[in-house]
Short mmCIF file of C-alpha atoms in Angstrom, two decimals:
data_model
loop_
_atom_site.label_atom_id
_atom_site.label_comp_id
_atom_site.label_asym_id
_atom_site.label_seq_id
_atom_site.Cartn_x
_atom_site.Cartn_y
_atom_site.Cartn_z
CA MET A 8 -107.51 -13.16 -21.40
CA ALA A 9 -108.28 -12.06 -17.84
CA THR A 10 -111.46 -10.04 -17.71
CA LYS A 11 -112.03 -6.84 -15.78
CA SER A 12 -114.73 -7.16 -13.13
CA ASP A 13 -117.87 -5.02 -13.43
CA ARG A 14 -117.06 -3.91 -9.90
CA PRO A 15 -113.68 -4.51 -8.27
CA VAL A 16 -113.70 -7.08 -5.49
CA THR A 17 -112.61 -5.58 -2.18
CA LEU A 18 -111.26 -7.61 0.73
CA LEU A 19 -110.23 -6.78 4.29
CA ASP A 20 -112.50 -3.73 4.35
CA GLY A 21 -110.92 -2.28 1.22
CA ARG A 22 -107.29 -2.89 2.12
CA VAL A 23 -107.01 -5.24 -0.87
CA VAL A 24 -108.74 -4.47 -4.17
CA LEU A 25 -108.97 -6.91 -7.08
CA PRO A 26 -109.83 -5.09 -10.33
CA GLU A 27 -109.42 -8.29 -12.36
CA ILE A 28 -110.76 -11.78 -11.63
CA ALA A 29 -110.22 -14.86 -13.77
CA GLY A 30 -111.98 -18.04 -12.71
CA LEU A 31 -113.68 -17.98 -9.32
CA LYS A 32 -114.12 -14.86 -7.23
CA PRO A 33 -112.38 -15.13 -3.87
CA THR A 34 -114.48 -16.27 -0.93
CA THR A 35 -114.11 -16.07 2.84
CA ASP A 36 -112.07 -19.29 2.56
CA THR A 37 -109.32 -17.33 0.79
CA VAL A 38 -109.16 -14.60 3.43
CA LEU A 39 -109.28 -17.10 6.30
CA LEU A 40 -106.46 -19.12 4.74
CA ALA A 41 -104.23 -16.05 4.59
CA ALA A 42 -105.18 -15.15 8.17
CA ALA A 43 -104.16 -18.62 9.36
CA VAL A 44 -100.53 -18.14 8.27
CA ASP A 45 -97.95 -17.09 10.85
CA ALA A 46 -94.76 -15.69 9.30
CA LYS A 47 -92.06 -13.25 10.36
CA PRO A 48 -90.40 -10.53 8.27
CA GLY A 49 -87.86 -12.00 5.87
CA MET A 50 -89.69 -15.31 5.51
CA CYS A 51 -90.72 -16.74 2.13
CA VAL A 52 -94.28 -18.00 1.61
CA LEU A 53 -95.70 -19.94 -1.33
CA ASP A 54 -99.39 -19.67 -2.25
CA ALA A 55 -99.93 -22.88 -4.25
CA GLY A 56 -102.83 -22.47 -6.66
CA ALA A 57 -103.09 -18.72 -6.17
CA GLY A 58 -105.79 -17.93 -8.73
CA SER A 59 -106.09 -14.17 -9.25
CA GLY A 60 -103.86 -13.45 -6.26
CA ALA A 61 -106.38 -12.69 -3.50
CA GLY A 62 -104.83 -14.86 -0.79
CA ALA A 63 -101.27 -13.79 -1.56
CA LEU A 64 -102.25 -10.11 -1.45
CA CYS A 65 -104.21 -10.47 1.79
CA LEU A 66 -101.23 -12.17 3.40
CA ALA A 67 -98.69 -9.62 2.15
CA MET A 68 -100.89 -6.76 3.33
CA ARG A 69 -101.25 -8.27 6.81
CA LEU A 70 -97.57 -9.21 7.21
CA PRO A 71 -95.28 -6.54 5.73
CA GLY A 72 -91.74 -7.70 5.19
CA ILE A 73 -92.46 -11.23 3.98
CA ALA A 74 -91.94 -12.42 0.39
CA VAL A 75 -94.91 -14.20 -1.19
CA THR A 76 -94.74 -16.31 -4.36
CA ALA A 77 -98.16 -16.72 -5.97
CA LEU A 78 -98.02 -19.93 -8.00
CA GLU A 79 -100.75 -20.40 -10.60
CA ARG A 80 -100.90 -22.93 -13.44
CA GLU A 81 -103.56 -21.27 -15.61
CA SER A 82 -102.43 -18.32 -17.74
CA GLU A 83 -105.55 -16.14 -17.33
CA PRO A 84 -105.66 -16.17 -13.52
CA ALA A 85 -101.88 -15.66 -13.47
CA ALA A 86 -102.25 -12.59 -15.71
CA ALA A 87 -105.03 -11.28 -13.46
CA ALA A 88 -102.83 -11.87 -10.41
CA ARG A 89 -100.00 -9.86 -11.96
CA HIS A 90 -102.42 -7.02 -12.67
CA ASN A 91 -103.79 -7.14 -9.12
CA VAL A 92 -100.29 -7.09 -7.62
CA MET A 93 -99.59 -3.90 -9.57
CA ALA A 94 -102.97 -2.37 -8.64
CA ASN A 95 -102.25 -2.93 -4.94
CA ASP A 96 -98.65 -1.67 -5.19
CA MET A 97 -97.34 -5.02 -3.93
CA ARG A 98 -94.57 -5.63 -6.48
CA ARG A 99 -91.92 -5.72 -3.75
CA SER A 100 -93.84 -8.29 -1.71
CA VAL A 101 -95.65 -10.58 -4.17
CA THR A 102 -94.21 -12.38 -7.20
CA VAL A 103 -96.51 -14.26 -9.58
CA VAL A 104 -95.12 -17.45 -11.12
CA GLU A 105 -97.04 -19.25 -13.86
CA ALA A 106 -96.22 -22.92 -13.38
CA ASP A 107 -97.72 -26.27 -12.42
CA LEU A 108 -97.34 -27.49 -8.85
CA ALA A 109 -96.59 -30.95 -10.26
CA ASP A 110 -93.37 -29.66 -11.85
CA VAL A 111 -91.56 -30.12 -8.56
CA GLY A 112 -88.13 -30.28 -10.19
CA ASP A 113 -88.53 -26.79 -11.64
CA LEU A 114 -90.15 -25.37 -8.53
CA GLN A 115 -87.49 -26.59 -6.14
CA GLU A 116 -85.01 -24.34 -7.90
CA MET A 117 -86.96 -21.33 -6.56
CA ALA A 118 -86.43 -21.76 -2.84
CA ALA A 119 -87.23 -23.84 0.19
CA PHE A 120 -90.26 -22.03 1.55
CA ASP A 121 -90.88 -21.21 5.21
CA VAL A 122 -94.64 -21.58 4.67
CA VAL A 123 -96.78 -23.13 1.95
CA MET A 124 -100.45 -22.14 1.99
CA THR A 125 -103.01 -23.56 -0.39
CA ASN A 126 -106.70 -23.59 -1.28
CA PRO A 127 -106.64 -26.48 -3.78
CA PRO A 128 -109.34 -27.77 -6.13
CA TYR A 129 -111.77 -29.85 -4.07
CA LEU A 130 -114.11 -31.76 -6.41
CA ASP A 131 -113.40 -35.42 -7.27
CA PRO A 132 -113.40 -35.70 -11.09
CA ASN A 133 -114.93 -39.19 -10.77
CA ARG A 134 -117.93 -37.81 -8.86
CA SER A 135 -118.46 -34.34 -10.29
CA LEU A 136 -118.73 -33.00 -13.82
CA GLY A 137 -117.59 -29.60 -12.64
CA SER A 138 -118.31 -26.43 -14.62
CA PRO A 139 -118.44 -25.99 -18.42
CA ASP A 140 -116.31 -22.89 -17.90
CA PRO A 141 -112.67 -24.03 -18.22
CA LEU A 142 -111.33 -21.64 -15.58
CA ARG A 143 -113.96 -22.62 -13.02
CA GLN A 144 -113.28 -26.26 -13.90
CA ALA A 145 -109.56 -25.83 -13.29
CA ALA A 146 -110.16 -24.01 -10.00
CA THR A 147 -112.59 -26.55 -8.54
CA VAL A 148 -111.97 -30.01 -10.03
CA GLU A 149 -108.90 -31.96 -8.92
CA SER A 150 -106.24 -32.57 -11.56
CA MET A 151 -104.37 -34.72 -9.03
CA THR A 152 -105.36 -36.39 -5.77
CA ILE A 153 -105.33 -34.39 -2.57
CA GLU A 154 -102.61 -36.74 -1.32
CA ALA A 155 -100.40 -35.84 -4.29
CA TRP A 156 -101.15 -32.11 -3.91
CA ILE A 157 -100.11 -32.15 -0.25
CA GLY A 158 -97.00 -34.17 -1.13
CA PHE A 159 -95.88 -31.63 -3.73
CA CYS A 160 -96.45 -28.79 -1.25
CA PHE A 161 -94.34 -30.57 1.37
CA GLY A 162 -91.59 -31.05 -1.17
CA LEU A 163 -91.25 -27.26 -1.34
CA LEU A 164 -91.13 -26.70 2.42
CA ARG A 165 -87.90 -26.32 4.37
CA PRO A 166 -87.52 -28.60 7.42
CA GLY A 167 -89.61 -27.08 10.20
CA GLY A 168 -91.72 -25.11 7.71
CA ASP A 169 -95.49 -24.74 8.05
CA PHE A 170 -98.15 -26.13 5.71
CA VAL A 171 -101.54 -24.37 5.87
CA MET A 172 -104.59 -25.42 3.83
CA VAL A 173 -108.34 -24.88 3.65
CA HIS A 174 -110.40 -27.80 2.39
CA ARG A 175 -113.68 -29.67 2.66
CA ALA A 176 -114.47 -31.01 6.10
CA ASP A 177 -115.45 -34.40 4.68
CA ARG A 178 -111.82 -34.89 3.54
CA GLN A 179 -110.45 -34.39 7.04
CA ASP A 180 -109.61 -38.05 7.72
CA ALA A 181 -107.80 -38.50 4.40
CA ILE A 182 -105.82 -35.30 5.00
CA ALA A 183 -104.85 -36.42 8.51
CA VAL A 184 -103.62 -39.78 7.23
CA THR A 185 -101.63 -38.14 4.43
CA LEU A 186 -99.93 -35.76 6.83
CA GLN A 187 -99.12 -38.58 9.25
CA GLU A 188 -97.49 -40.49 6.39
CA LEU A 189 -95.38 -37.39 5.72
CA GLY A 190 -94.33 -37.26 9.36
CA ALA A 191 -96.39 -34.19 10.23
CA ALA A 192 -99.16 -33.88 12.81
CA ALA A 193 -102.30 -32.15 11.57
CA VAL A 194 -104.14 -29.46 13.52
CA PHE A 195 -107.71 -28.88 12.30
CA MET A 196 -109.85 -25.80 12.83
CA ALA A 197 -113.52 -26.23 11.92
CA LEU A 198 -115.23 -23.29 10.22
CA ARG A 199 -118.78 -23.23 11.57
CA SER A 200 -121.43 -21.12 9.86
CA THR A 201 -123.33 -20.26 13.09
CA PHE A 202 -123.50 -21.16 16.78
CA SER A 203 -126.41 -23.51 16.08
CA GLU A 204 -125.63 -27.14 16.93
CA ASP A 205 -127.31 -28.10 13.65
CA ALA A 206 -125.06 -25.83 11.57
CA PRO A 207 -122.97 -27.99 9.24
CA VAL A 208 -119.18 -27.75 9.10
CA ARG A 209 -118.30 -27.72 5.42
CA ARG A 210 -114.75 -26.37 5.58
CA VAL A 211 -111.73 -26.87 7.81
CA LEU A 212 -108.40 -25.12 8.07
CA VAL A 213 -105.42 -27.43 8.39
CA ARG A 214 -101.98 -26.65 9.74
CA ALA A 215 -98.93 -28.91 10.03
CA THR A 216 -95.19 -28.47 10.55
CA LYS A 217 -92.75 -30.44 8.41
CA GLY A 218 -90.86 -32.85 10.65
CA ARG A 219 -93.11 -32.46 13.70
CA ASP A 220 -94.87 -35.79 14.13
CA GLY A 221 -97.75 -36.82 16.37
CA PRO A 222 -101.49 -37.51 16.40
CA PRO A 223 -103.98 -35.06 14.87
CA HIS A 224 -105.31 -32.27 17.10
CA PHE A 225 -108.24 -29.86 17.02
CA ALA A 226 -108.06 -26.11 17.48
CA CYS A 227 -111.03 -24.14 18.76
CA PRO A 228 -113.47 -23.72 15.85
CA LEU A 229 -114.20 -20.38 14.27
CA VAL A 230 -117.90 -19.46 14.16
CA LEU A 231 -118.51 -17.09 11.25
CA HIS A 232 -122.03 -15.75 11.82
CA GLU A 233 -124.36 -14.83 14.64
CA LEU A 234 -127.86 -16.30 14.40
CA ASP A 235 -129.06 -13.00 12.86
CA GLY A 236 -126.51 -13.32 10.03
CA ARG A 237 -123.96 -10.76 11.22
CA TYR A 238 -120.33 -11.74 11.45
CA THR A 239 -119.24 -12.77 14.92
CA PRO A 240 -116.69 -10.41 16.51
CA GLU A 241 -113.99 -13.06 15.99
CA ALA A 242 -114.82 -13.47 12.30
CA ASP A 243 -115.19 -9.72 11.81
CA ALA A 244 -111.72 -9.12 13.23
CA VAL A 245 -110.23 -11.53 10.69
CA LEU A 246 -112.32 -10.77 7.60
CA ARG A 247 -112.50 -6.98 7.95
CA ASP A 248 -109.76 -5.87 10.34
CA ALA A 249 -107.00 -8.19 9.00
CA ALA A 250 -106.41 -9.89 12.35
CA ARG A 251 -104.41 -13.10 12.58
CA LEU A 252 -106.45 -16.25 13.10
CA PRO A 253 -105.35 -17.81 16.41
CA TRP A 254 -104.73 -21.53 16.71
CA VAL A 255 -105.87 -22.34 20.26
CA ALA A 256 -105.69 -26.03 21.19
CA LEU A 257 -109.04 -27.62 21.98
CA GLU A 258 -108.36 -31.34 22.42
CA THR A 259 -106.31 -34.25 21.16
CA HIS A 260 -107.95 -36.51 18.60
CA ASP A 261 -106.27 -39.87 18.06
CA THR A 262 -107.67 -41.57 14.94
CA LYS A 263 -106.07 -44.97 15.71
#
């Protein structure tokens, strides 16, 4: 059963409130993923692996008029997501579907989505034991390869639709190859912790358009924190003011 948080989680400076969390609490990755999506009123967006609904709700709040389907396999996070949709009065914008992404046959009966966004599990089960907590385990440890996950997401996209994902930076090359094999050019945006040259890049945002081929590209990175720990103005605009994350081309990166 989904458990009520001791204190509700608030996102986007209180514009989104999550009274119930099952599994992992949302992180900045979730908010940044939603901010990286570009959609117009009337479009349909799928959040694949939606957890307790944080990303879907942030997106629906930022872009009124779109329809978001929050897809979650595990029953407890799905129940929490339904509760959070009600708590944020988003029933007209967000629909929670409890199903497995791998059941492509069933999912394709829903719709061909204009956008699929996803923050998938990121730990290799052959290299990590994960968490003893079953919900944390499901949220962080891969039940399928990243290549298969991306393939299922692309199967739900209409031609010309956008795929947007946040993932580990050390999987960037594998992601680029997978997208090239699907006939889609990847654009990567590094998420840097600070302006320091020594600051590691642990996460990247990825964007690709179904049917638009070409070599991988880089967008200008997003630096999250000043050296004193405060959010940078760019990060603050996204994480607190619900601004859209811009994809500004930096350079072409040919991996061949």
